[in-house]
Amino acid sequence: MRERNADDRKTGAKLRTQIRAVIFDLDGVLCHTDEYHYQAWRKLAQRIGLPFDRKINSRLRGISRMDSLNIILGEKAGCYTAEEKRQLAEEKNQIYRKMLRQMTPQDLSREVKETLNALRAKGIKQAVGSSSRNTGFILERLGLADFFDAVADGTEITHSKPDPEVFLLAAKKLEVPPSQALVVEDAAAGIKAARAGGFHSAAVSEEARSAGADYFLEKISDVLYIL
Ligand code: BG6
Ligand code: MG
């Protein structure tokens, strides 16, 4: 964990008392489903003969399913009707859900589990804030269906990240103002959303870090140093 600058270090103690809640992104933060998204999109892109690689995939992090499809279709997006796009998005989701069905509580890493439990022991409120419409299903697969104090996901929002809507909804459900909540994200779009909403932010990837996160976490358990 690296604090952003010396001033942050000086105010570290103050921050610790200010932050009462953590809002975790799901895919790529609490679990490795970001890799399943990549594999499912790659399969779809190959079938319809479009280029797809990890660089394109990184632009999809935090973005809704349909917005992701439009990025993959690129200039060809105009060649498809709304119904054809809906079917392509559904095809990708079916490939993805097949992978999700293989998940078990063993897919929750020990480090994440211990971090969540340690935050709970400190009395910190915890929520999930994810653009995914599969959030409930994934939390169930991981054995976390009843763990969080609040869940805000892609089924409840109109605008996906970088819009702050999902995090504002999570904070509202937690009854904690953004200024007292920390968002943990792997996506640049997620850090932008957190900043736009007035949250503290922590990045777990270089891309998220470069979007101006307040903190960089080398590993999830580093969040315990902030709080
Ligand atoms: C986000 C992922 O968490 O959820 C994106 O980072 C994904 O890559 C988005 O497109 C929507 O997910 P789903 O499960 O509703 O297709
Ligand atoms: Mg993510």
mmCIF file of C-alpha atoms and ligand atoms in Angstrom:
data_model
loop_
_atom_site.group_PDB
_atom_site.id
_atom_site.type_symbol
_atom_site.label_atom_id
_atom_site.label_comp_id
_atom_site.label_asym_id
_atom_site.label_seq_id
_atom_site.Cartn_x
_atom_site.Cartn_y
_atom_site.Cartn_z
ATOM 1 C CA MET A 1 0.000 0.000 0.000
ATOM 2 C CA ARG A 2 1.333 3.418 -0.888
ATOM 3 C CA GLU A 3 -0.172 6.621 0.383
ATOM 4 C CA ARG A 4 -0.409 9.290 -2.231
ATOM 5 C CA ASN A 5 1.823 11.928 -0.729
ATOM 6 C CA ALA A 6 3.312 13.211 2.500
ATOM 7 C CA ASP A 7 0.247 15.318 3.288
ATOM 8 C CA ASP A 8 -1.897 12.198 3.134
ATOM 9 C CA ARG A 9 0.435 10.531 5.603
ATOM 10 C CA LYS A 10 0.104 13.457 7.991
ATOM 11 C CA THR A 11 -3.675 13.259 7.810
ATOM 12 C CA GLY A 12 -3.672 9.439 7.915
ATOM 13 C CA ALA A 13 -4.965 9.241 11.464
ATOM 14 C CA LYS A 14 -7.753 11.686 10.660
ATOM 15 C CA LEU A 15 -8.748 9.661 7.578
ATOM 16 C CA ARG A 16 -8.906 6.470 9.581
ATOM 17 C CA THR A 17 -11.541 7.982 11.827
ATOM 18 C CA GLN A 18 -13.398 9.493 8.856
ATOM 19 C CA ILE A 19 -13.840 6.328 6.814
ATOM 20 C CA ARG A 20 -16.730 4.278 8.115
ATOM 21 C CA ALA A 21 -17.444 2.140 5.074
ATOM 22 C CA VAL A 22 -15.788 0.310 2.200
ATOM 23 C CA ILE A 23 -17.522 -0.215 -1.144
ATOM 24 C CA PHE A 24 -15.877 -2.992 -3.132
ATOM 25 C CA ASP A 25 -16.105 -3.463 -6.860
ATOM 26 C CA LEU A 26 -16.746 -7.143 -7.620
ATOM 27 C CA ASP A 27 -15.166 -8.367 -10.900
ATOM 28 C CA GLY A 28 -11.379 -8.171 -10.565
ATOM 29 C CA VAL A 29 -11.456 -6.999 -6.930
ATOM 30 C CA LEU A 30 -13.290 -9.534 -4.768
ATOM 31 C CA CYS A 31 -12.931 -12.347 -7.312
ATOM 32 C CA HIS A 32 -11.297 -13.283 -10.589
ATOM 33 C CA THR A 33 -14.452 -13.085 -12.753
ATOM 34 C CA ASP A 34 -12.723 -10.345 -14.789
ATOM 35 C CA GLU A 35 -10.810 -13.224 -16.434
ATOM 36 C CA TYR A 36 -14.090 -14.992 -17.272
ATOM 37 C CA HIS A 37 -15.416 -11.773 -18.855
ATOM 38 C CA TYR A 38 -12.278 -11.685 -21.002
ATOM 39 C CA GLN A 39 -12.592 -15.314 -22.078
ATOM 40 C CA ALA A 40 -16.311 -15.002 -22.873
ATOM 41 C CA TRP A 41 -15.871 -11.823 -24.956
ATOM 42 C CA ARG A 42 -12.916 -13.398 -26.754
ATOM 43 C CA LYS A 43 -15.023 -16.409 -27.708
ATOM 44 C CA LEU A 44 -17.789 -14.184 -29.055
ATOM 45 C CA ALA A 45 -15.353 -11.923 -30.933
ATOM 46 C CA GLN A 46 -13.690 -14.945 -32.537
ATOM 47 C CA ARG A 47 -17.036 -16.357 -33.644
ATOM 48 C CA ILE A 48 -18.070 -13.125 -35.370
ATOM 49 C CA GLY A 49 -14.551 -12.498 -36.730
ATOM 50 C CA LEU A 50 -13.602 -9.358 -34.825
ATOM 51 C CA PRO A 51 -10.231 -8.570 -33.234
ATOM 52 C CA PHE A 52 -10.035 -8.862 -29.467
ATOM 53 C CA ASP A 53 -7.122 -8.849 -27.051
ATOM 54 C CA ARG A 54 -6.286 -7.932 -23.458
ATOM 55 C CA LYS A 55 -5.742 -4.303 -24.405
ATOM 56 C CA ILE A 56 -9.285 -3.989 -25.774
ATOM 57 C CA ASN A 57 -10.513 -5.990 -22.779
ATOM 58 C CA SER A 58 -9.012 -3.509 -20.319
ATOM 59 C CA ARG A 59 -11.313 -0.815 -21.783
ATOM 60 C CA LEU A 60 -14.327 -2.946 -20.815
ATOM 61 C CA ARG A 61 -13.591 -3.018 -17.081
ATOM 62 C CA GLY A 62 -16.411 -1.427 -15.119
ATOM 63 C CA ILE A 63 -18.447 -0.780 -18.276
ATOM 64 C CA SER A 64 -21.937 -2.252 -18.844
ATOM 65 C CA ARG A 65 -22.458 -5.335 -21.033
ATOM 66 C CA MET A 66 -23.997 -3.394 -23.950
ATOM 67 C CA ASP A 67 -21.408 -0.603 -23.811
ATOM 68 C CA SER A 68 -18.717 -3.317 -23.810
ATOM 69 C CA LEU A 69 -20.251 -4.936 -26.903
ATOM 70 C CA ASN A 70 -20.288 -1.578 -28.697
ATOM 71 C CA ILE A 71 -16.583 -1.101 -27.926
ATOM 72 C CA ILE A 72 -15.812 -4.569 -29.337
ATOM 73 C CA LEU A 73 -17.923 -3.968 -32.474
ATOM 74 C CA GLY A 74 -16.121 -0.624 -32.965
ATOM 75 C CA GLU A 75 -16.786 0.822 -36.430
ATOM 76 C CA LYS A 76 -18.992 -2.188 -37.217
ATOM 77 C CA ALA A 77 -21.461 -1.262 -34.438
ATOM 78 C CA GLY A 78 -23.700 0.471 -36.992
ATOM 79 C CA CYS A 79 -23.970 -2.748 -39.054
ATOM 80 C CA TYR A 80 -26.038 -4.468 -36.354
ATOM 81 C CA THR A 81 -29.660 -3.820 -35.374
ATOM 82 C CA ALA A 82 -30.567 -3.284 -31.718
ATOM 83 C CA GLU A 83 -32.065 -6.789 -31.645
ATOM 84 C CA GLU A 84 -28.907 -8.364 -33.131
ATOM 85 C CA LYS A 85 -26.822 -6.579 -30.517
ATOM 86 C CA ARG A 86 -29.129 -7.773 -27.766
ATOM 87 C CA GLN A 87 -28.651 -11.338 -29.019
ATOM 88 C CA LEU A 88 -24.853 -10.976 -29.168
ATOM 89 C CA ALA A 89 -24.773 -9.602 -25.616
ATOM 90 C CA GLU A 90 -26.973 -12.492 -24.499
ATOM 91 C CA GLU A 91 -24.702 -14.997 -26.268
ATOM 92 C CA LYS A 92 -21.693 -13.613 -24.391
ATOM 93 C CA ASN A 93 -23.615 -13.698 -21.125
ATOM 94 C CA GLN A 94 -24.533 -17.370 -21.620
ATOM 95 C CA ILE A 95 -20.852 -18.265 -22.190
ATOM 96 C CA TYR A 96 -19.958 -16.235 -19.100
ATOM 97 C CA ARG A 97 -22.709 -17.748 -16.903
ATOM 98 C CA LYS A 98 -21.505 -21.237 -17.815
ATOM 99 C CA MET A 99 -18.136 -20.309 -16.278
ATOM 100 C CA LEU A 100 -19.798 -18.729 -13.231
ATOM 101 C CA ARG A 101 -21.730 -21.931 -12.588
ATOM 102 C CA GLN A 102 -18.407 -23.726 -12.023
ATOM 103 C CA MET A 103 -17.506 -21.349 -9.179
ATOM 104 C CA THR A 104 -17.666 -22.409 -5.542
ATOM 105 C CA PRO A 105 -16.770 -20.704 -2.226
ATOM 106 C CA GLN A 106 -13.235 -22.025 -2.902
ATOM 107 C CA ASP A 107 -12.947 -19.293 -5.540
ATOM 108 C CA LEU A 108 -12.983 -16.681 -2.788
ATOM 109 C CA SER A 109 -9.327 -16.238 -1.906
ATOM 110 C CA ARG A 110 -8.268 -16.638 1.685
ATOM 111 C CA GLU A 111 -6.835 -13.118 1.599
ATOM 112 C CA VAL A 112 -10.129 -11.543 0.513
ATOM 113 C CA LYS A 113 -12.044 -13.596 3.065
ATOM 114 C CA GLU A 114 -9.714 -12.592 5.884
ATOM 115 C CA THR A 115 -9.790 -8.940 4.835
ATOM 116 C CA LEU A 116 -13.596 -8.838 4.798
ATOM 117 C CA ASN A 117 -13.710 -10.476 8.220
ATOM 118 C CA ALA A 118 -11.085 -8.098 9.628
ATOM 119 C CA LEU A 119 -13.024 -5.059 8.381
ATOM 120 C CA ARG A 120 -16.176 -6.444 9.944
ATOM 121 C CA ALA A 121 -14.341 -6.918 13.254
ATOM 122 C CA LYS A 122 -13.309 -3.242 13.108
ATOM 123 C CA GLY A 123 -16.966 -2.234 12.714
ATOM 124 C CA ILE A 124 -16.504 -0.947 9.158
ATOM 125 C CA LYS A 125 -19.647 -1.169 7.004
ATOM 126 C CA GLN A 126 -19.151 -3.016 3.728
ATOM 127 C CA ALA A 127 -20.932 -2.978 0.381
ATOM 128 C CA VAL A 128 -20.509 -4.186 -3.175
ATOM 129 C CA GLY A 129 -20.847 -1.616 -5.981
ATOM 130 C CA SER A 130 -20.744 -3.360 -9.350
ATOM 131 C CA SER A 131 -21.999 -2.685 -12.892
ATOM 132 C CA SER A 132 -22.656 -6.402 -13.291
ATOM 133 C CA ARG A 133 -26.168 -7.756 -13.620
ATOM 134 C CA ASN A 134 -24.727 -11.087 -12.427
ATOM 135 C CA THR A 135 -23.648 -9.698 -9.036
ATOM 136 C CA GLY A 136 -26.244 -11.601 -6.979
ATOM 137 C CA PHE A 137 -25.418 -14.885 -8.700
ATOM 138 C CA ILE A 138 -21.657 -14.443 -8.209
ATOM 139 C CA LEU A 139 -22.027 -13.538 -4.514
ATOM 140 C CA GLU A 140 -24.139 -16.672 -4.113
ATOM 141 C CA ARG A 141 -21.506 -18.837 -5.838
ATOM 142 C CA LEU A 142 -18.815 -17.379 -3.529
ATOM 143 C CA GLY A 143 -20.867 -17.988 -0.393
ATOM 144 C CA LEU A 144 -21.178 -14.223 0.187
ATOM 145 C CA ALA A 145 -24.900 -13.824 -0.529
ATOM 146 C CA ASP A 146 -25.629 -12.659 3.030
ATOM 147 C CA PHE A 147 -22.290 -11.120 3.978
ATOM 148 C CA PHE A 148 -22.507 -7.480 2.868
ATOM 149 C CA ASP A 149 -24.418 -4.682 4.569
ATOM 150 C CA ALA A 150 -25.540 -3.515 1.119
ATOM 151 C CA VAL A 151 -25.262 -4.469 -2.537
ATOM 152 C CA ALA A 152 -25.775 -2.079 -5.465
ATOM 153 C CA ASP A 153 -25.469 -3.572 -8.947
ATOM 154 C CA GLY A 154 -26.134 -3.327 -12.671
ATOM 155 C CA THR A 155 -29.791 -4.311 -12.266
ATOM 156 C CA GLU A 156 -30.512 -1.127 -10.300
ATOM 157 C CA ILE A 157 -28.757 1.617 -12.235
ATOM 158 C CA THR A 158 -29.225 3.600 -15.442
ATOM 159 C CA HIS A 159 -25.636 4.764 -15.932
ATOM 160 C CA SER A 160 -22.622 2.503 -15.479
ATOM 161 C CA LYS A 161 -19.176 3.629 -14.330
ATOM 162 C CA PRO A 162 -17.551 6.180 -14.809
ATOM 163 C CA ASP A 163 -20.892 7.596 -13.658
ATOM 164 C CA PRO A 164 -20.968 7.465 -9.829
ATOM 165 C CA GLU A 165 -24.582 6.168 -9.709
ATOM 166 C CA VAL A 166 -23.816 2.654 -8.458
ATOM 167 C CA PHE A 167 -21.519 3.887 -5.665
ATOM 168 C CA LEU A 168 -23.966 6.623 -4.618
ATOM 169 C CA LEU A 169 -26.675 3.979 -4.396
ATOM 170 C CA ALA A 170 -24.438 1.707 -2.305
ATOM 171 C CA ALA A 171 -23.594 4.615 0.037
ATOM 172 C CA LYS A 172 -27.284 5.499 0.350
ATOM 173 C CA LYS A 173 -28.104 1.896 1.269
ATOM 174 C CA LEU A 174 -25.302 1.939 3.854
ATOM 175 C CA GLU A 175 -26.481 5.329 5.147
ATOM 176 C CA VAL A 176 -22.924 6.667 4.952
ATOM 177 C CA PRO A 177 -21.982 9.855 3.029
ATOM 178 C CA PRO A 178 -19.435 9.474 0.171
ATOM 179 C CA SER A 179 -16.907 11.533 2.149
ATOM 180 C CA GLN A 180 -16.837 8.727 4.761
ATOM 181 C CA ALA A 181 -16.583 5.805 2.323
ATOM 182 C CA LEU A 182 -13.683 4.227 0.471
ATOM 183 C CA VAL A 183 -14.200 2.643 -2.981
ATOM 184 C CA VAL A 184 -11.865 -0.217 -3.984
ATOM 185 C CA GLU A 185 -11.538 -0.681 -7.735
ATOM 186 C CA ASP A 186 -9.572 -2.429 -10.503
ATOM 187 C CA ALA A 187 -11.038 -0.259 -13.295
ATOM 188 C CA ALA A 188 -10.045 3.242 -14.388
ATOM 189 C CA ALA A 189 -13.770 3.873 -15.003
ATOM 190 C CA GLY A 190 -14.429 2.811 -11.405
ATOM 191 C CA ILE A 191 -11.893 5.215 -9.912
ATOM 192 C CA LYS A 192 -13.304 8.031 -12.065
ATOM 193 C CA ALA A 193 -16.785 7.142 -10.778
ATOM 194 C CA ALA A 194 -15.571 7.166 -7.169
ATOM 195 C CA ARG A 195 -13.915 10.551 -7.607
ATOM 196 C CA ALA A 196 -16.957 11.997 -9.372
ATOM 197 C CA GLY A 197 -19.116 10.859 -6.448
ATOM 198 C CA GLY A 198 -16.848 12.394 -3.798
ATOM 199 C CA PHE A 199 -15.572 9.067 -2.395
ATOM 200 C CA HIS A 200 -12.083 8.150 -1.219
ATOM 201 C CA SER A 201 -10.621 5.691 -3.719
ATOM 202 C CA ALA A 202 -8.137 2.825 -3.736
ATOM 203 C CA ALA A 203 -6.794 1.102 -6.848
ATOM 204 C CA VAL A 204 -5.768 -2.539 -7.098
ATOM 205 C CA SER A 205 -4.382 -2.249 -10.657
ATOM 206 C CA GLU A 206 -2.032 0.085 -12.494
ATOM 207 C CA GLU A 207 -4.842 1.219 -14.820
ATOM 208 C CA ALA A 208 -7.032 2.180 -11.905
ATOM 209 C CA ARG A 209 -4.084 3.851 -10.216
ATOM 210 C CA SER A 210 -3.435 6.028 -13.261
ATOM 211 C CA ALA A 211 -7.023 7.289 -13.122
ATOM 212 C CA GLY A 212 -6.044 9.251 -10.016
ATOM 213 C CA ALA A 213 -6.808 6.933 -7.106
ATOM 214 C CA ASP A 214 -6.013 8.249 -3.624
ATOM 215 C CA TYR A 215 -4.324 4.966 -2.684
ATOM 216 C CA PHE A 216 -2.661 2.086 -4.468
ATOM 217 C CA LEU A 217 -3.090 -1.361 -2.932
ATOM 218 C CA GLU A 218 -0.552 -3.981 -3.911
ATOM 219 C CA LYS A 219 -2.936 -6.509 -2.429
ATOM 220 C CA ILE A 220 -6.466 -6.306 -1.094
ATOM 221 C CA SER A 221 -5.412 -6.800 2.527
ATOM 222 C CA ASP A 222 -3.503 -3.475 2.291
ATOM 223 C CA VAL A 223 -6.878 -1.816 2.713
ATOM 224 C CA LEU A 224 -6.476 -2.566 6.416
ATOM 225 C CA TYR A 225 -3.606 -0.045 6.564
ATOM 226 C CA ILE A 226 -5.908 2.733 5.412
ATOM 227 C CA LEU A 227 -8.620 1.975 7.953
HETATM 228 C C1 BG6 B 1 -18.299 -5.082 -14.582
HETATM 229 C C2 BG6 B 1 -17.182 -5.614 -15.412
HETATM 230 O O1 BG6 B 1 -18.086 -5.417 -13.253
HETATM 231 O O2 BG6 B 1 -19.554 -5.618 -15.003
HETATM 232 C C3 BG6 B 1 -17.467 -5.358 -16.890
HETATM 233 O O3 BG6 B 1 -15.971 -4.978 -15.059
HETATM 234 C C4 BG6 B 1 -18.820 -5.958 -17.256
HETATM 235 O O4 BG6 B 1 -16.435 -5.923 -17.659
HETATM 236 C C5 BG6 B 1 -19.895 -5.370 -16.365
HETATM 237 O O5 BG6 B 1 -19.133 -5.675 -18.630
HETATM 238 C C6 BG6 B 1 -21.282 -5.950 -16.651
HETATM 239 O O6 BG6 B 1 -21.287 -7.310 -16.300
HETATM 240 P P1 BG6 B 1 -22.450 -8.332 -16.607
HETATM 241 O O7 BG6 B 1 -22.161 -9.497 -15.689
HETATM 242 O O8 BG6 B 1 -23.744 -7.649 -16.285
HETATM 243 O O9 BG6 B 1 -22.356 -8.689 -18.039
HETATM 244 MG MG MG B 2 -13.861 -4.577 -11.734
#
